[in-house]
Short mmCIF file of C-alpha atoms in Angstrom, two decimals:
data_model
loop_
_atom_site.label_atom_id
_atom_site.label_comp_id
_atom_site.label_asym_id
_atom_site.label_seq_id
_atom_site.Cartn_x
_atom_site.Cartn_y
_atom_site.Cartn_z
CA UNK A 67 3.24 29.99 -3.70
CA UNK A 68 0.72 32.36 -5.40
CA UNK A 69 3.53 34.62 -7.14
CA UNK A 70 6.84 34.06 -8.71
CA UNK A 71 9.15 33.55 -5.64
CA UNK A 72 10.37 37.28 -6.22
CA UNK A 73 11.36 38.84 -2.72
CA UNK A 74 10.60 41.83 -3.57
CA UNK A 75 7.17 40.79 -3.92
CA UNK A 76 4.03 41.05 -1.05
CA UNK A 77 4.56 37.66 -0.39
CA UNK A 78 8.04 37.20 0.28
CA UNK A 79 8.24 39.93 2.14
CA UNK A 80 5.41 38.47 4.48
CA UNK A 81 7.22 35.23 4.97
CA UNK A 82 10.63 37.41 5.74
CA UNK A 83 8.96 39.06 8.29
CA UNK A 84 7.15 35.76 9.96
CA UNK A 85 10.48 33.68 9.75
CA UNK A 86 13.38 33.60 12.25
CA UNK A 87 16.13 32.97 10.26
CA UNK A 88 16.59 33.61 6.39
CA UNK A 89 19.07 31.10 4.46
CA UNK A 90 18.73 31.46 0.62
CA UNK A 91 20.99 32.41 -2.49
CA UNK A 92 20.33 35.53 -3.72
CA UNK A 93 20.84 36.66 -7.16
CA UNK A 94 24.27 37.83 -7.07
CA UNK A 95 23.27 41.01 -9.89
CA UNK A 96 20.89 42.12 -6.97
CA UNK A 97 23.11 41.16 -4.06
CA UNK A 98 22.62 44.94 -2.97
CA UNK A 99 19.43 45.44 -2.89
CA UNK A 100 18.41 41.94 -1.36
CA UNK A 101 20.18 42.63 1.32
CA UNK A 102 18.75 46.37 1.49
CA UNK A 103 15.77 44.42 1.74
CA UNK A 104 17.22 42.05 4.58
CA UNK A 105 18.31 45.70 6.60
CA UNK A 106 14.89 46.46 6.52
CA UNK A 107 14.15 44.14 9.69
CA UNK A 108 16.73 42.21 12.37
CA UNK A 109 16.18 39.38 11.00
CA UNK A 110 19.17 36.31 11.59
CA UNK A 111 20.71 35.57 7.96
CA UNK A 112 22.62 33.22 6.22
CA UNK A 113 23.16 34.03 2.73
CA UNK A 114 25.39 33.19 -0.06
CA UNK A 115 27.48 35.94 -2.20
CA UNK A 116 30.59 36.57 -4.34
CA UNK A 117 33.38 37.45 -2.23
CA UNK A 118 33.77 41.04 -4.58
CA UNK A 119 30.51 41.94 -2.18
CA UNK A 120 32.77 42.48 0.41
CA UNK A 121 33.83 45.77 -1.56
CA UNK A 122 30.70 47.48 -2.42
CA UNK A 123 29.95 50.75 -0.66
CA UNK A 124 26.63 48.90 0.88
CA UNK A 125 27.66 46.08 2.13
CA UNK A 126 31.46 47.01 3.15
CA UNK A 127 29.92 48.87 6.02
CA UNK A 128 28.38 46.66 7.27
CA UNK A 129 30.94 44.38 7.56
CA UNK A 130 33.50 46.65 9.20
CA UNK A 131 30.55 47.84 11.94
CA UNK A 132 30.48 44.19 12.49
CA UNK A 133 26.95 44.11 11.47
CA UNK A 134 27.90 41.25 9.05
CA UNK A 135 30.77 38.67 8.37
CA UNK A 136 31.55 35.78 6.79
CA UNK A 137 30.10 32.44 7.87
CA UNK A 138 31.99 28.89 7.42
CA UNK A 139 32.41 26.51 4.05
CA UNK A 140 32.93 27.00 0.39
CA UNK A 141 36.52 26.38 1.07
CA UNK A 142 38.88 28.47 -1.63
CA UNK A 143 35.52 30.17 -2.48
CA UNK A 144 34.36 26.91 -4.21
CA UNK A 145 30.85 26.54 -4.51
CA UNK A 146 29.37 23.83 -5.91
CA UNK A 147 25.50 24.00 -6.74
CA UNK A 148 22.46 21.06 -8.21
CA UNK A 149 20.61 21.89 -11.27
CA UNK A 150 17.43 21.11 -13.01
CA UNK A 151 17.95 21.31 -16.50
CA UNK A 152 21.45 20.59 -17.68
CA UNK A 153 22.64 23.81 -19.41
CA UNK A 154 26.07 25.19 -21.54
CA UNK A 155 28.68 26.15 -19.47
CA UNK A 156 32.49 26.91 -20.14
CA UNK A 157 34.64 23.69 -19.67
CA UNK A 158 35.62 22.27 -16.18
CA UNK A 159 32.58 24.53 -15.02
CA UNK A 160 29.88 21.48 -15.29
CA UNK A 161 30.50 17.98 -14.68
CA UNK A 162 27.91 15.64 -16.02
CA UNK A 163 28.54 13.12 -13.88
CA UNK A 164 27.66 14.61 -10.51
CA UNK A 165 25.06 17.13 -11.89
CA UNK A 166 27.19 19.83 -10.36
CA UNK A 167 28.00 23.49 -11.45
CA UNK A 168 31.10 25.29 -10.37
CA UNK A 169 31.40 28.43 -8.68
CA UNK A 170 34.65 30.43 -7.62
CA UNK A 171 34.84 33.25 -5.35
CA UNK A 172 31.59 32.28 -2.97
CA UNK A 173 31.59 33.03 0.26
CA UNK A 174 28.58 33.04 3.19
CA UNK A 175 27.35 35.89 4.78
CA UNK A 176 25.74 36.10 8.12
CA UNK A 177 25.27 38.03 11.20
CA UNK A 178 24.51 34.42 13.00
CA UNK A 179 28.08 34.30 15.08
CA UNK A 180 30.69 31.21 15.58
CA UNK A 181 32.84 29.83 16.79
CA UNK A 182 35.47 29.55 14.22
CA UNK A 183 35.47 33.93 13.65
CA UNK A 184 36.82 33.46 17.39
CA UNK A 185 40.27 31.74 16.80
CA UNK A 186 42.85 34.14 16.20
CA UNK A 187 45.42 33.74 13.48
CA UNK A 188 49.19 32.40 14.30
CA UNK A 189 51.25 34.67 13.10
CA UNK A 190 55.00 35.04 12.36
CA UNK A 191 57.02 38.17 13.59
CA UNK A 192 58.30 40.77 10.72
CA UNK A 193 61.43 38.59 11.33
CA UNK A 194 60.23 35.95 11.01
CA UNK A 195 58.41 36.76 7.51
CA UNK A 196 61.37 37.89 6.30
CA UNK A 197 63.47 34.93 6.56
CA UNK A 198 60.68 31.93 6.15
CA UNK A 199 57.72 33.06 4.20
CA UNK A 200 56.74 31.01 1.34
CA UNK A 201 56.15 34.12 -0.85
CA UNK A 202 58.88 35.25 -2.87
CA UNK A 203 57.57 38.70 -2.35
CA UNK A 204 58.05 38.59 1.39
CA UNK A 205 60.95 36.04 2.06
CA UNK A 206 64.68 38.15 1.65
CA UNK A 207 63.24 41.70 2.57
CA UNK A 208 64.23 44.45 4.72
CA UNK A 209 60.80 45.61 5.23
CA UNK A 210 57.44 45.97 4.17
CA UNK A 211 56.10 48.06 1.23
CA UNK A 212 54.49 51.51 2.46
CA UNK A 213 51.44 52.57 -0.03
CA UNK A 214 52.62 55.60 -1.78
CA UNK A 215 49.04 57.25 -0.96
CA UNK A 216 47.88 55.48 2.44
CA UNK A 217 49.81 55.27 5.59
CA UNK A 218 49.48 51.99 5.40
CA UNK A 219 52.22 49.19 5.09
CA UNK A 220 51.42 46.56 2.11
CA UNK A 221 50.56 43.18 2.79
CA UNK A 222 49.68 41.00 -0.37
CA UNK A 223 49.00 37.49 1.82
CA UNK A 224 47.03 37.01 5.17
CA UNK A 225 49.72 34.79 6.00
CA UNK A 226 52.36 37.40 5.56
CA UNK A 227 50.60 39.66 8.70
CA UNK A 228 53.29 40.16 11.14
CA UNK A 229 52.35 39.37 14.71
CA UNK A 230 54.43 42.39 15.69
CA UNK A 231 53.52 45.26 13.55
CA UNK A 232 51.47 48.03 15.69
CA UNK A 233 50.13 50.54 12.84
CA UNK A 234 47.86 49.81 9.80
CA UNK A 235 48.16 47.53 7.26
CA UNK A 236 46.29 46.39 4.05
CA UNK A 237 45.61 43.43 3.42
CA UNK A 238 43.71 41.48 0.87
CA UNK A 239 39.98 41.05 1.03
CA UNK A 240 40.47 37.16 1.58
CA UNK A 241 41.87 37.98 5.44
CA UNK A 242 37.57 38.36 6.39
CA UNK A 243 37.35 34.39 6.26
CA UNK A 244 40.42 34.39 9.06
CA UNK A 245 39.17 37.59 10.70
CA UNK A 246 39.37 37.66 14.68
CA UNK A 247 37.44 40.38 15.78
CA UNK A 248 38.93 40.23 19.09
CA UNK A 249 42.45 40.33 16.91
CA UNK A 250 42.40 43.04 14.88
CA UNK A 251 40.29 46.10 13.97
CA UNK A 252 38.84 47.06 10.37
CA UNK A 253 39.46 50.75 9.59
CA UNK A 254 38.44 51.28 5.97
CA UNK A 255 39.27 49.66 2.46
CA UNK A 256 41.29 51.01 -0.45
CA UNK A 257 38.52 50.56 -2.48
CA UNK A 258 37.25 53.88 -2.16
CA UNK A 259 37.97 57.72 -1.50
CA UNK A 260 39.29 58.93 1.19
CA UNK A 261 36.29 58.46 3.66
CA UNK A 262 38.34 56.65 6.65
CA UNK A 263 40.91 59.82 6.83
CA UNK A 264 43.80 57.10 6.07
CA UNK A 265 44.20 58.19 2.17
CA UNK A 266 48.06 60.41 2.37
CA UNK A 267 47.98 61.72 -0.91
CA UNK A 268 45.98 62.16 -4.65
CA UNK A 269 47.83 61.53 -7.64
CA UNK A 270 46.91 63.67 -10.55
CA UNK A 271 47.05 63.39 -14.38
CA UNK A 272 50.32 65.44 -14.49
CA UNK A 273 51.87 63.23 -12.39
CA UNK A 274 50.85 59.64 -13.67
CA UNK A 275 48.80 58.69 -16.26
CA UNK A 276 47.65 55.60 -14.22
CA UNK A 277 46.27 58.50 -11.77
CA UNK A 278 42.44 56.73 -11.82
CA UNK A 279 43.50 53.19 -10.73
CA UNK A 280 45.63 54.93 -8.59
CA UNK A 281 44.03 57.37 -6.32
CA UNK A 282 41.15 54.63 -6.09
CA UNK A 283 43.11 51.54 -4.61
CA UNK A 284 46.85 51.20 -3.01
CA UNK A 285 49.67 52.32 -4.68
CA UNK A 286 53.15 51.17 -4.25
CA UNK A 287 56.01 50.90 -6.08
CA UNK A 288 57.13 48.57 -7.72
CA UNK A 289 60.90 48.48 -9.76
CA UNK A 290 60.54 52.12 -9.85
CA UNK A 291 57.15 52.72 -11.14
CA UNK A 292 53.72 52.89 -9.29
CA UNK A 293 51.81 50.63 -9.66
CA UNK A 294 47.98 50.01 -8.34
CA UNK A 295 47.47 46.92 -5.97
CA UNK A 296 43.79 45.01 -5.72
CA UNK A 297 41.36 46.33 -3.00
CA UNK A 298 42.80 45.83 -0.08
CA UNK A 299 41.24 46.29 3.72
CA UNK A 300 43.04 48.24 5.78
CA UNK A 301 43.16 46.89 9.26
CA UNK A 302 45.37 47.52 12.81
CA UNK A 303 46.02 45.06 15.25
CA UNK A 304 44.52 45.35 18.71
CA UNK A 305 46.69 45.96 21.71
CA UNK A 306 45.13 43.46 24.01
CA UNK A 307 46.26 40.78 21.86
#
């Protein structure tokens, strides 16, 4: 190469547009704008990202339009990644031995389909949840959680969706790597304002001082108090399955 490898440069762009397929790993601090960049054509991808992508206002779209989802491996969001020149890292990050550096929370994007986005997930009834989930917050209930601000039912584990539950539930961001399309439908996230008309209410300062975290993710409560959940996607099961 002439230049620095940048893809924003003449270049890069040149090859992007002569190749069939693009698999790289893109600087995760301009995860946004490489893939702005990847938009720009209909080009096949295969790229490599922090799972908190999947909640920026760019790329979120994209995913529930089905323009993008996640592809298969880093399992638990392990990456593991060769380098050059050996480097400091925090402990249990770098292991001298192998030459590998850790990553958590990586995850593959794509628009390049298989087979494995295809197998929809077993499920357990609401029953069923109730009386053998592994998670202490499920197992011994009545019922779900409803989101003090979404009309929405509260489900904190992918595991814990229940196979026969018709309206809309939110679930954590994790559920993409077991997403069926053909399963279930993505309405919106949490993670935002009220721009998928599922948002029930907006706290305000009088009522909660918590009212920021609040009005911009789930809210449930929790031993009497509200408190804000993580971002979750809020998704409906489809009536063919």
């Amino acid at each position: 190469m002439e230049g620095d490898g940048d893809f924003r440069s003449k270049e890069i762009r040149k090859l992007r547009d002569e190749a069939d397929i693009i698999v790289t790993n893109p600087p995760f601090s301009l995860f946004r704008e490489f893939v702005a960049w990847l938009m720009e054509t209909e080009k096949k991808y295969i790229i490599i990202g922090n799972m908190n992508a999947i909640t920026y206002k760019e790329i979120f779209p994209l995913i529930m339009n089905n323009k993008m989802w996640l592809g298969n491996g880093f399992q638990n969001g392990n990456a593991y990644f060769r380098i050059v020149n050996e480097r400091e890292y925090a402990d249990g990050v770098y292991d001298a031995e192998t030459g590998l550096v850790k990553f958590r929370n990586c995850c593959w994007f794509t628009n390049i389909d298989h087979g494995r986005r295809h197998q929809p997930l077993r499920l357990m009834t609401m029953a069923e949840n109730f009386k053998h989930s592994k998670h202490k917050e499920i197992r011994g209930r009545k019922e779900y959680i409803h989101y003090e601000n979404y009309d929405a039912i509260e489900i904190p584990y992918t595991d814990a969706i229940p196979s026969d539950y018709d309206g809309i539930m939110g679930v954590p961001t994790s559920f993409l790597d077991k997403y069926c399309p053909e399963q279930f439908e993505i309405l919106g996230i949490t993670d935002r304002g009220n721009e998928y008309g599922i948002k029930t209410k907006e706290f305000t300062s009088q009522e909660t001082p918590l009212y920021g975290d609040l009005n911009r993710r789930g809210a449930i409560i929790v031993d009497g108090q509200l408190k804000s959940t993580f971002a979750r996607l809020l998704i409906r099961k489809k009536q063919s399955l």
